[in-house]
Every structure is written in C-alpha cells, then in structure tokens.
Amino acid sequence: MEIINFAENNSLLSQYLSEMRDVTIQHDSMRFRRNLERMGQIMAYEISKTLHYESKDIQTPLANCKSPVLDEKVVLATIFRAGVPFHQGFLSYFDYAENAFVSAYRKLKEKDSLEVLIEYLASPRLDGKTLILCDPMLATGASMELSYRALLTKGTPEKIHVVSVIASQTAVDYIAQHFPTEKTTIWVGAIDPEINERSYIVPGLGDAGDLAYGIKD
C-alpha cells in the first residue's frame, strides 16, 4: 500500500494547512472551509496524475489533434459533515465524477468508550470504478473503515484512494491493515504522531466540523 504524505515536500498545501491549524486564524469559518476546499483541489490534481487516460481525436477550429482524456469512472465519497467542503474541492476538478455520501459519527458508549455508527448512505454502483474516499481528519481510522464497508454494499471498486487533511500514525497503520493493500493508496496532508484519550489527533487542529460549520449541541 502506497502512502503519500504531502508534508514531506513544501507546497501551497503546507500554507493552507498551517492556517487551518493556527488558533488565531482557524475560527474564521469561511476561511477554514475555503482552505479545506483548496486542499481538496490540490489533492485531486495530484491523484489525477495516477489515473488512466486514453488518446482521443479532438477537432479544434483549425485542425484535428490527439488529446489525452480521463478513462476511469471516478466516484467521490465523503463523510459528513466536515468532509463537505473538502469534497467540493475534489468535485471542482473531477467535475464529471459520481458522488457518494456517508453519515458516520462517534457516539459515547460508556465512560471512555466510543463506537462509530452509520446513519445514512447514498451512493451509485461502485463495481469496477475508482473510489476516492475523503474525510479531513483521520484519527483512529474506524469511521473511514466503517464507511468503506457500508459503501461495499454498492459494489466493489477497482481502485481506492483514501484521502485526509491530517491523519494520526495510528490511523494510517489501521487503514493499511483493514483496506485491500494491492489497490489502496493513502493521501494525507500531514501525519501527526498521536491521538489523545478523546480520540483527537495531536497536535491536529481540533474539531474540523465545528470549525467549518459551528459548534454542535
């Protein structure tokens, strides 16, 4: 399984991520959402380089030419709610893609015990397609895996790209163990070293959903 860590090379993505982490900037919700979207755009572009293209005859006003066009059926999937602006970044580049949405949330089962629940799933058929499954924060990997299992009820994708803004090392290891190794690639803006007792990534950036859309009750 290939793991692409954007933090290993400096780029504009590093600038956007630093603003999302910065407590003096991140409470500007509009800017936070826009940075999520821009990170999705950058990651979409990088993923597009790994996909298959075919040469197609294109008629210009002056002559015919050969041009490479995308030859994979892409499904963009995201986990509510922080994933929505991140997803939009991908959709603005993969504008012909199909889309899937999963509602997964962590529920306090008992003291210091969390369980992940799926409440909603909307997805096209996935058989033979390229699935790009994105969620800004990959803390434990459990929500991502459960969402993937739910999506498998709609068919088996040919390739899988798991994409996150920030992941913990624990989550990266978890995904590597629970997703099909031969056809999965993990893309992350940064890999942080740990998670705390509340399953928040450290240093992380806090609750991405709250920063994007306001504190929930």
JSON list of N, CA, C and O in Angstrom, two decimals, residues 7 10 12 14-15 30-32 49-50 52 58 62 94-95 109 113 119 127 132 136-137 146 165 172 177 195 208:
[
{"chain": "A", "resi": 7, "resn": "ALA", "atom": "N", "xyz": [3.32, 16.48, 3.49]},
{"chain": "A", "resi": 7, "resn": "ALA", "atom": "CA", "xyz": [4.18, 17.26, 4.38]},
{"chain": "A", "resi": 7, "resn": "ALA", "atom": "C", "xyz": [5.66, 16.99, 4.12]},
{"chain": "A", "resi": 7, "resn": "ALA", "atom": "O", "xyz": [6.52, 17.75, 4.59]},
{"chain": "A", "resi": 10, "resn": "ASN", "atom": "N", "xyz": [7.48, 20.74, 0.61]},
{"chain": "A", "resi": 10, "resn": "ASN", "atom": "CA", "xyz": [6.81, 22.02, 0.78]},
{"chain": "A", "resi": 10, "resn": "ASN", "atom": "C", "xyz": [6.02, 22.40, -0.46]},
{"chain": "A", "resi": 10, "resn": "ASN", "atom": "O", "xyz": [6.47, 22.21, -1.59]},
{"chain": "A", "resi": 12, "resn": "LEU", "atom": "N", "xyz": [2.07, 24.90, -1.58]},
{"chain": "A", "resi": 12, "resn": "LEU", "atom": "CA", "xyz": [1.00, 25.76, -1.08]},
{"chain": "A", "resi": 12, "resn": "LEU", "atom": "C", "xyz": [0.07, 25.02, -0.13]},
{"chain": "A", "resi": 12, "resn": "LEU", "atom": "O", "xyz": [-0.54, 25.62, 0.74]},
{"chain": "A", "resi": 14, "resn": "SER", "atom": "N", "xyz": [0.97, 23.23, 2.26]},
{"chain": "A", "resi": 14, "resn": "SER", "atom": "CA", "xyz": [1.53, 23.45, 3.60]},
{"chain": "A", "resi": 14, "resn": "SER", "atom": "C", "xyz": [1.06, 24.77, 4.18]},
{"chain": "A", "resi": 14, "resn": "SER", "atom": "O", "xyz": [0.77, 24.87, 5.38]},
{"chain": "A", "resi": 15, "resn": "GLN", "atom": "N", "xyz": [0.95, 25.79, 3.34]},
{"chain": "A", "resi": 15, "resn": "GLN", "atom": "CA", "xyz": [0.46, 27.09, 3.78]},
{"chain": "A", "resi": 15, "resn": "GLN", "atom": "C", "xyz": [-0.99, 27.01, 4.25]},
{"chain": "A", "resi": 15, "resn": "GLN", "atom": "O", "xyz": [-1.35, 27.50, 5.32]},
{"chain": "A", "resi": 30, "resn": "MET", "atom": "N", "xyz": [-15.38, 30.78, 7.33]},
{"chain": "A", "resi": 30, "resn": "MET", "atom": "CA", "xyz": [-15.37, 30.85, 5.88]},
{"chain": "A", "resi": 30, "resn": "MET", "atom": "C", "xyz": [-13.99, 30.54, 5.33]},
{"chain": "A", "resi": 30, "resn": "MET", "atom": "O", "xyz": [-13.85, 29.81, 4.34]},
{"chain": "A", "resi": 31, "resn": "ARG", "atom": "N", "xyz": [-12.96, 31.08, 5.98]},
{"chain": "A", "resi": 31, "resn": "ARG", "atom": "CA", "xyz": [-11.59, 30.81, 5.55]},
{"chain": "A", "resi": 31, "resn": "ARG", "atom": "C", "xyz": [-11.23, 29.35, 5.77]},
{"chain": "A", "resi": 31, "resn": "ARG", "atom": "O", "xyz": [-10.54, 28.73, 4.94]},
{"chain": "A", "resi": 32, "resn": "PHE", "atom": "N", "xyz": [-11.69, 28.78, 6.88]},
{"chain": "A", "resi": 32, "resn": "PHE", "atom": "CA", "xyz": [-11.42, 27.37, 7.16]},
{"chain": "A", "resi": 32, "resn": "PHE", "atom": "C", "xyz": [-12.02, 26.49, 6.08]},
{"chain": "A", "resi": 32, "resn": "PHE", "atom": "O", "xyz": [-11.38, 25.58, 5.57]},
{"chain": "A", "resi": 49, "resn": "LYS", "atom": "N", "xyz": [-2.93, 12.56, -11.62]},
{"chain": "A", "resi": 49, "resn": "LYS", "atom": "CA", "xyz": [-1.72, 12.14, -12.32]},
{"chain": "A", "resi": 49, "resn": "LYS", "atom": "C", "xyz": [-1.54, 10.62, -12.31]},
{"chain": "A", "resi": 49, "resn": "LYS", "atom": "O", "xyz": [-0.79, 10.08, -13.12]},
{"chain": "A", "resi": 50, "resn": "THR", "atom": "N", "xyz": [-2.20, 9.93, -11.38]},
{"chain": "A", "resi": 50, "resn": "THR", "atom": "CA", "xyz": [-2.03, 8.49, -11.25]},
{"chain": "A", "resi": 50, "resn": "THR", "atom": "C", "xyz": [-3.09, 7.70, -12.01]},
{"chain": "A", "resi": 50, "resn": "THR", "atom": "O", "xyz": [-3.03, 6.47, -12.04]},
{"chain": "A", "resi": 52, "resn": "HIS", "atom": "N", "xyz": [-5.72, 6.59, -15.30]},
{"chain": "A", "resi": 52, "resn": "HIS", "atom": "CA", "xyz": [-5.50, 6.15, -16.68]},
{"chain": "A", "resi": 52, "resn": "HIS", "atom": "C", "xyz": [-6.19, 7.10, -17.66]},
{"chain": "A", "resi": 52, "resn": "HIS", "atom": "O", "xyz": [-7.33, 7.52, -17.44]},
{"chain": "A", "resi": 58, "resn": "ILE", "atom": "N", "xyz": [-9.64, 15.16, -31.16]},
{"chain": "A", "resi": 58, "resn": "ILE", "atom": "CA", "xyz": [-10.34, 16.39, -30.84]},
{"chain": "A", "resi": 58, "resn": "ILE", "atom": "C", "xyz": [-10.28, 17.32, -32.05]},
{"chain": "A", "resi": 58, "resn": "ILE", "atom": "O", "xyz": [-9.20, 17.55, -32.61]},
{"chain": "A", "resi": 62, "resn": "LEU", "atom": "N", "xyz": [-9.19, 24.78, -36.08]},
{"chain": "A", "resi": 62, "resn": "LEU", "atom": "CA", "xyz": [-8.20, 24.80, -37.16]},
{"chain": "A", "resi": 62, "resn": "LEU", "atom": "C", "xyz": [-7.81, 23.42, -37.67]},
{"chain": "A", "resi": 62, "resn": "LEU", "atom": "O", "xyz": [-7.46, 23.27, -38.84]},
{"chain": "A", "resi": 94, "resn": "PHE", "atom": "N", "xyz": [-12.71, 17.01, -10.47]},
{"chain": "A", "resi": 94, "resn": "PHE", "atom": "CA", "xyz": [-13.33, 15.83, -11.08]},
{"chain": "A", "resi": 94, "resn": "PHE", "atom": "C", "xyz": [-14.82, 16.13, -11.33]},
{"chain": "A", "resi": 94, "resn": "PHE", "atom": "O", "xyz": [-15.70, 15.54, -10.70]},
{"chain": "A", "resi": 95, "resn": "ASP", "atom": "N", "xyz": [-15.07, 17.07, -12.24]},
{"chain": "A", "resi": 95, "resn": "ASP", "atom": "CA", "xyz": [-16.44, 17.59, -12.36]},
{"chain": "A", "resi": 95, "resn": "ASP", "atom": "C", "xyz": [-17.40, 16.63, -13.03]},
{"chain": "A", "resi": 95, "resn": "ASP", "atom": "O", "xyz": [-18.61, 16.86, -13.01]},
{"chain": "A", "resi": 109, "resn": "LYS", "atom": "N", "xyz": [-20.27, 5.40, 24.13]},
{"chain": "A", "resi": 109, "resn": "LYS", "atom": "CA", "xyz": [-20.97, 4.17, 24.51]},
{"chain": "A", "resi": 109, "resn": "LYS", "atom": "C", "xyz": [-21.03, 4.04, 26.03]},
{"chain": "A", "resi": 109, "resn": "LYS", "atom": "O", "xyz": [-22.06, 3.76, 26.61]},
{"chain": "A", "resi": 113, "resn": "SER", "atom": "N", "xyz": [-15.39, 5.17, 26.23]},
{"chain": "A", "resi": 113, "resn": "SER", "atom": "CA", "xyz": [-15.58, 4.18, 25.18]},
{"chain": "A", "resi": 113, "resn": "SER", "atom": "C", "xyz": [-16.45, 4.76, 24.07]},
{"chain": "A", "resi": 113, "resn": "SER", "atom": "O", "xyz": [-17.56, 5.23, 24.32]},
{"chain": "A", "resi": 119, "resn": "GLU", "atom": "N", "xyz": [-25.49, 6.26, 9.85]},
{"chain": "A", "resi": 119, "resn": "GLU", "atom": "CA", "xyz": [-26.92, 6.57, 9.82]},
{"chain": "A", "resi": 119, "resn": "GLU", "atom": "C", "xyz": [-27.47, 6.74, 8.41]},
{"chain": "A", "resi": 119, "resn": "GLU", "atom": "O", "xyz": [-28.65, 6.57, 8.19]},
{"chain": "A", "resi": 127, "resn": "ASP", "atom": "N", "xyz": [-18.95, -0.92, -8.73]},
{"chain": "A", "resi": 127, "resn": "ASP", "atom": "CA", "xyz": [-18.23, -2.01, -9.38]},
{"chain": "A", "resi": 127, "resn": "ASP", "atom": "C", "xyz": [-17.30, -1.50, -10.48]},
{"chain": "A", "resi": 127, "resn": "ASP", "atom": "O", "xyz": [-17.74, -0.81, -11.41]},
{"chain": "A", "resi": 132, "resn": "ILE", "atom": "N", "xyz": [-12.67, 7.50, -4.56]},
{"chain": "A", "resi": 132, "resn": "ILE", "atom": "CA", "xyz": [-11.88, 8.46, -3.78]},
{"chain": "A", "resi": 132, "resn": "ILE", "atom": "C", "xyz": [-12.68, 8.77, -2.53]},
{"chain": "A", "resi": 132, "resn": "ILE", "atom": "O", "xyz": [-13.71, 9.44, -2.58]},
{"chain": "A", "resi": 136, "resn": "PRO", "atom": "N", "xyz": [-11.60, 14.90, 6.23]},
{"chain": "A", "resi": 136, "resn": "PRO", "atom": "CA", "xyz": [-10.48, 15.76, 6.63]},
{"chain": "A", "resi": 136, "resn": "PRO", "atom": "C", "xyz": [-9.61, 15.21, 7.74]},
{"chain": "A", "resi": 136, "resn": "PRO", "atom": "O", "xyz": [-8.39, 15.35, 7.70]},
{"chain": "A", "resi": 137, "resn": "MET", "atom": "N", "xyz": [-10.24, 14.59, 8.75]},
{"chain": "A", "resi": 137, "resn": "MET", "atom": "CA", "xyz": [-9.48, 14.13, 9.90]},
{"chain": "A", "resi": 137, "resn": "MET", "atom": "C", "xyz": [-9.55, 12.61, 10.00]},
{"chain": "A", "resi": 137, "resn": "MET", "atom": "O", "xyz": [-10.64, 12.03, 10.07]},
{"chain": "A", "resi": 146, "resn": "LEU", "atom": "N", "xyz": [-15.48, 1.86, 8.53]},
{"chain": "A", "resi": 146, "resn": "LEU", "atom": "CA", "xyz": [-16.91, 1.54, 8.59]},
{"chain": "A", "resi": 146, "resn": "LEU", "atom": "C", "xyz": [-17.64, 2.15, 7.38]},
{"chain": "A", "resi": 146, "resn": "LEU", "atom": "O", "xyz": [-18.53, 1.52, 6.80]},
{"chain": "A", "resi": 165, "resn": "VAL", "atom": "N", "xyz": [-6.83, 15.33, 5.30]},
{"chain": "A", "resi": 165, "resn": "VAL", "atom": "CA", "xyz": [-6.00, 16.51, 5.53]},
{"chain": "A", "resi": 165, "resn": "VAL", "atom": "C", "xyz": [-4.93, 16.19, 6.58]},
{"chain": "A", "resi": 165, "resn": "VAL", "atom": "O", "xyz": [-3.75, 16.43, 6.37]},
{"chain": "A", "resi": 172, "resn": "VAL", "atom": "N", "xyz": [-3.23, 5.71, 10.08]},
{"chain": "A", "resi": 172, "resn": "VAL", "atom": "CA", "xyz": [-2.57, 5.25, 8.85]},
{"chain": "A", "resi": 172, "resn": "VAL", "atom": "C", "xyz": [-2.26, 3.76, 8.95]},
{"chain": "A", "resi": 172, "resn": "VAL", "atom": "O", "xyz": [-2.51, 2.99, 8.01]},
{"chain": "A", "resi": 177, "resn": "GLN", "atom": "N", "xyz": [-3.96, -1.90, 7.49]},
{"chain": "A", "resi": 177, "resn": "GLN", "atom": "CA", "xyz": [-4.30, -3.26, 7.91]},
{"chain": "A", "resi": 177, "resn": "GLN", "atom": "C", "xyz": [-5.70, -3.68, 7.46]},
{"chain": "A", "resi": 177, "resn": "GLN", "atom": "O", "xyz": [-5.95, -4.87, 7.30]},
{"chain": "A", "resi": 195, "resn": "ILE", "atom": "N", "xyz": [-2.86, 10.31, 19.10]},
{"chain": "A", "resi": 195, "resn": "ILE", "atom": "CA", "xyz": [-4.22, 10.74, 19.43]},
{"chain": "A", "resi": 195, "resn": "ILE", "atom": "C", "xyz": [-4.36, 10.73, 20.95]},
{"chain": "A", "resi": 195, "resn": "ILE", "atom": "O", "xyz": [-3.69, 9.95, 21.63]},
{"chain": "A", "resi": 208, "resn": "ALA", "atom": "N", "xyz": [-12.80, 19.58, 13.15]},
{"chain": "A", "resi": 208, "resn": "ALA", "atom": "CA", "xyz": [-12.93, 20.21, 11.83]},
{"chain": "A", "resi": 208, "resn": "ALA", "atom": "C", "xyz": [-14.38, 20.56, 11.51]},
{"chain": "A", "resi": 208, "resn": "ALA", "atom": "O", "xyz": [-14.64, 21.59, 10.88]}
]
